[in-house]
CSV table of C-alpha atoms in Angstrom, one decimal:
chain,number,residue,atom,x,y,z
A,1,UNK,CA,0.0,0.0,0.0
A,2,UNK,CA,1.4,3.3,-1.0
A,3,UNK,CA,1.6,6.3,2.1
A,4,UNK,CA,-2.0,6.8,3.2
A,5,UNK,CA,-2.4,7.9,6.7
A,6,UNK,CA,-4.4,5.9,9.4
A,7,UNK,CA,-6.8,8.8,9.2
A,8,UNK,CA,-7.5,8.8,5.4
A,9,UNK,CA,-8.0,4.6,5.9
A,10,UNK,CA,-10.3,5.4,8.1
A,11,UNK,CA,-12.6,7.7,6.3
A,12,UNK,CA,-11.9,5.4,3.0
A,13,UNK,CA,-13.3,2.5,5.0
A,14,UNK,CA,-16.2,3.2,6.8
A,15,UNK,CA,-18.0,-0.1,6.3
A,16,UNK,CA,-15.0,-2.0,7.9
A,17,UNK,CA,-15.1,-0.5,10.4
A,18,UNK,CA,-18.5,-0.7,11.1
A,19,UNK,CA,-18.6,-4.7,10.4
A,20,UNK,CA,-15.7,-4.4,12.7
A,21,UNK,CA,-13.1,-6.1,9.4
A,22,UNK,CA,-11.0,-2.6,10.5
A,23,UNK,CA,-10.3,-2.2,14.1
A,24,UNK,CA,-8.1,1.3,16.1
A,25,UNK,CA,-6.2,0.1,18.6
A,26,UNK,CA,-7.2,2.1,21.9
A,27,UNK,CA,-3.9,4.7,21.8
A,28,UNK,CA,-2.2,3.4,24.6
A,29,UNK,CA,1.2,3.3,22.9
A,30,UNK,CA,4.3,5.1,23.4
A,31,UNK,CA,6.6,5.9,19.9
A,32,UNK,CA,9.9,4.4,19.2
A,33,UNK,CA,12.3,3.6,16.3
A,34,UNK,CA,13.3,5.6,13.4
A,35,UNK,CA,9.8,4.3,11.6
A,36,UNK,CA,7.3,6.2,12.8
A,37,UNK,CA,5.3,5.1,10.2
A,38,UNK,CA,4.8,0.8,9.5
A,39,UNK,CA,2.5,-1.6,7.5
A,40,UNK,CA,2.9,-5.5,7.5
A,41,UNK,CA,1.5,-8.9,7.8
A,42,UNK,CA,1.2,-10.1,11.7
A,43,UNK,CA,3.0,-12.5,13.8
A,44,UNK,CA,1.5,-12.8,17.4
A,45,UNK,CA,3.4,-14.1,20.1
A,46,UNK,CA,2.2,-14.5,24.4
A,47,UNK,CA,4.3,-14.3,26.8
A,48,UNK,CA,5.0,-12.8,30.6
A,49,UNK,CA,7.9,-11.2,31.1
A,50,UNK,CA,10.0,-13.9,29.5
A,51,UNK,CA,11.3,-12.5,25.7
A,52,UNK,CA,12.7,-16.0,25.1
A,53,UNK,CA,10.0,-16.4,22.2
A,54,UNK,CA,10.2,-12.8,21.1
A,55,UNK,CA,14.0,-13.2,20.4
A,56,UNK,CA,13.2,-16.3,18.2
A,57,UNK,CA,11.2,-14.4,16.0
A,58,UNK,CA,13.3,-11.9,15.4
A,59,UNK,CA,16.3,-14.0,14.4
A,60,UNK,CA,14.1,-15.0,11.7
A,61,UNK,CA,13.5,-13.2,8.4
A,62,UNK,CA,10.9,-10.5,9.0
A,63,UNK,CA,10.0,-10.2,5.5
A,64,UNK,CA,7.9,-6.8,6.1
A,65,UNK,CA,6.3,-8.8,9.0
A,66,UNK,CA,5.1,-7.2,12.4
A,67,UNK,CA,5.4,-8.9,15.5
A,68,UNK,CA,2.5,-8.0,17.8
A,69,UNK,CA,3.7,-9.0,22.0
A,70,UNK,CA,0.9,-9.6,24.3
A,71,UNK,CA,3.2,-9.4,27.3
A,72,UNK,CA,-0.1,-9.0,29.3
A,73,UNK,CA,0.9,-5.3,30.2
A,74,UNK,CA,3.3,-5.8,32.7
A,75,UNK,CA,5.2,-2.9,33.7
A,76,UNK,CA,7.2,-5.0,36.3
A,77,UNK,CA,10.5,-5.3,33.4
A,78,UNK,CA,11.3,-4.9,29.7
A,79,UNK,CA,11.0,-8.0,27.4
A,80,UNK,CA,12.2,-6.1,24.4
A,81,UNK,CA,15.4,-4.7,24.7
A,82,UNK,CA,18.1,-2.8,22.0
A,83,UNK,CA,19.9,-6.0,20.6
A,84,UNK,CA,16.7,-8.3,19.6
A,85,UNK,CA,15.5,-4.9,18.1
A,86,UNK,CA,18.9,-4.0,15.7
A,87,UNK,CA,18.1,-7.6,14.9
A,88,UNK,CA,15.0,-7.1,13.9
A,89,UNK,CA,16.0,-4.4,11.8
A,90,UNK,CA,18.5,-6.1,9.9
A,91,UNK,CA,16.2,-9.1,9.5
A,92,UNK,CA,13.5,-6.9,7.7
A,93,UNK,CA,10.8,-7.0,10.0
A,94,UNK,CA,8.5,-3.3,9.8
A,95,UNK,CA,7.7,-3.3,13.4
A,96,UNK,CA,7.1,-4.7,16.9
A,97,UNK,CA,4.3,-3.6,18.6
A,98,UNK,CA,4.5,-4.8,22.5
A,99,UNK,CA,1.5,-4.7,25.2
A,100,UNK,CA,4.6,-4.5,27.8
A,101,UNK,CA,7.7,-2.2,28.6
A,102,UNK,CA,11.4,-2.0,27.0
A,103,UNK,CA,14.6,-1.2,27.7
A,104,UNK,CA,17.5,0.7,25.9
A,105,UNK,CA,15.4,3.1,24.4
A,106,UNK,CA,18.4,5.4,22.9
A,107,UNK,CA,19.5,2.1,21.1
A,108,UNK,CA,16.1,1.6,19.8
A,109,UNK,CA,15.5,5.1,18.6
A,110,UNK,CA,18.6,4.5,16.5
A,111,UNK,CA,17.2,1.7,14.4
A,112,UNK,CA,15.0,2.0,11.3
A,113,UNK,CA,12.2,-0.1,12.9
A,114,UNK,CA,8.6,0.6,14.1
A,115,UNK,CA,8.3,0.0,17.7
A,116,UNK,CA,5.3,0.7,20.3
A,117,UNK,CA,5.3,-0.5,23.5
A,118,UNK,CA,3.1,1.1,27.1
A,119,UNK,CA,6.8,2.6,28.7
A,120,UNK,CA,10.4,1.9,29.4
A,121,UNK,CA,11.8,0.1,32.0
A,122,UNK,CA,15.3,-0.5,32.9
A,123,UNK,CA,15.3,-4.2,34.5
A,124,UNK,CA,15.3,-6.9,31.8
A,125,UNK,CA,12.7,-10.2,31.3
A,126,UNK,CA,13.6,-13.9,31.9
A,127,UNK,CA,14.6,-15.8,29.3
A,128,UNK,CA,12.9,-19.3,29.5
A,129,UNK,CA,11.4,-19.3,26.4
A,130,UNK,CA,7.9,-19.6,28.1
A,131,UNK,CA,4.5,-18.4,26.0
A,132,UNK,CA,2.5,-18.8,23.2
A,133,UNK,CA,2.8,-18.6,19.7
A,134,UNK,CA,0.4,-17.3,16.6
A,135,UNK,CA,-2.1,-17.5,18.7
A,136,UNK,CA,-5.2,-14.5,18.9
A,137,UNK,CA,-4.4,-11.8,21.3
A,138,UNK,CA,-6.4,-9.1,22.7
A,139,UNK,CA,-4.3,-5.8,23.1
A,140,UNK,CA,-5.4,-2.5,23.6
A,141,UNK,CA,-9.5,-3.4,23.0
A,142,UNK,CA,-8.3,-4.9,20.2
A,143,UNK,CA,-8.7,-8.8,18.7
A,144,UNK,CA,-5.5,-9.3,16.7
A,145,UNK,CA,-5.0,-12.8,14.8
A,146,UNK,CA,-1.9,-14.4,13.3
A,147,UNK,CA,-2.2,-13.1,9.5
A,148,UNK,CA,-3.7,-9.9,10.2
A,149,UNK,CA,-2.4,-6.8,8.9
A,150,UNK,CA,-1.1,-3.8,11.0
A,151,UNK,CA,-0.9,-0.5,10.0
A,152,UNK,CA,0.3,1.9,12.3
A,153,UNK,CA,1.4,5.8,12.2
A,154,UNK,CA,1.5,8.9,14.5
A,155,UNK,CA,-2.2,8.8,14.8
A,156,UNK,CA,-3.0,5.3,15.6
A,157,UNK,CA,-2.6,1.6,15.2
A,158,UNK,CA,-5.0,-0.2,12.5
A,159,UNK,CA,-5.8,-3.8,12.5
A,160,UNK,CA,-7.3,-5.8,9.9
A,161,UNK,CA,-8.3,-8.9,8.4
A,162,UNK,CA,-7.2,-8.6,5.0
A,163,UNK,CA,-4.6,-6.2,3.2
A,164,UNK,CA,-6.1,-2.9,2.5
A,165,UNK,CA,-5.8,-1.3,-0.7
A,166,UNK,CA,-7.2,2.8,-0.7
């Protein structure tokens, strides 16, 4: 999809919205990474405070993907920190979107990646490898399904079912 804003998909999709196809995330999301602005297909991934599962992605390929986190909104640690992140962004994924806190913000900033996450916070997550994986989430009064598509932007965080064309 060429640069439309969240906005203009909006007012361009009225009838999604209202058979609920096209979703807003409630804006509870803080702004990091160089990309402010970040489309893709979605990976989804549950976990509590353990980023074990979140690393695994991102060593993959990212392919334009975004990885969605339901870390359950703890704001007891960070389970997304600066080196899983400059991986992503050498991997090619568009975006992580986290319903949980990271760490090394300045480091993150630096890369040109998409991130949103609730705050910062400097002690780091476990590392068990404990959660779930492509699995439907519910994040910021939002339903969010492996294979949905994100679009996200200074206004707002889009989900829906299919890819949108305006």
């Amino acid at each position: 999809m060429a640069f439309v804003t969240t906005a203009e998909v909006c007012d361009a999709n009225q009838e999604l919205i209202r058979s609920g196809e096209l979703r807003a995330m409630q804006p509870i999301f803080q702004i990091y990474g160089r990309r402010q602005i970040f489309s893709g297909p979605v990976v989804t991934v549950k976990v509590f405070e353990d980023n074990g599962l979140i690393r695994q992605f991102l060593e993959e390929k990212g392919n334009g993907r975004v990885l969605v986190v339901d870390g359950g909104g703890s704001q007891r640690c960070a389970i997304l920190g600066g080196n899983p992140v400059v991986q992503a962004q050498n991997n090619g994924w568009a975006g992580i979107i986290v319903n949980g806190c990271i760490r090394d913000v300045d480091e993150i900033n630096g890369c040109d990646i998409g991130v949103r996450a609730l705050a910062s916070h400097p002690i780091k997550a476990s590392k068990k490898g404990l959660g779930e994986q492509r699995v439907p989430v519910n994040i910021a009064g939002t339903r969010i399904c492996d294979g949905d598509w994100v679009y996200a932007d200074t206004d707002g965080i889009l989900v829906s079912q299919t890819e949108l064309s305006v």
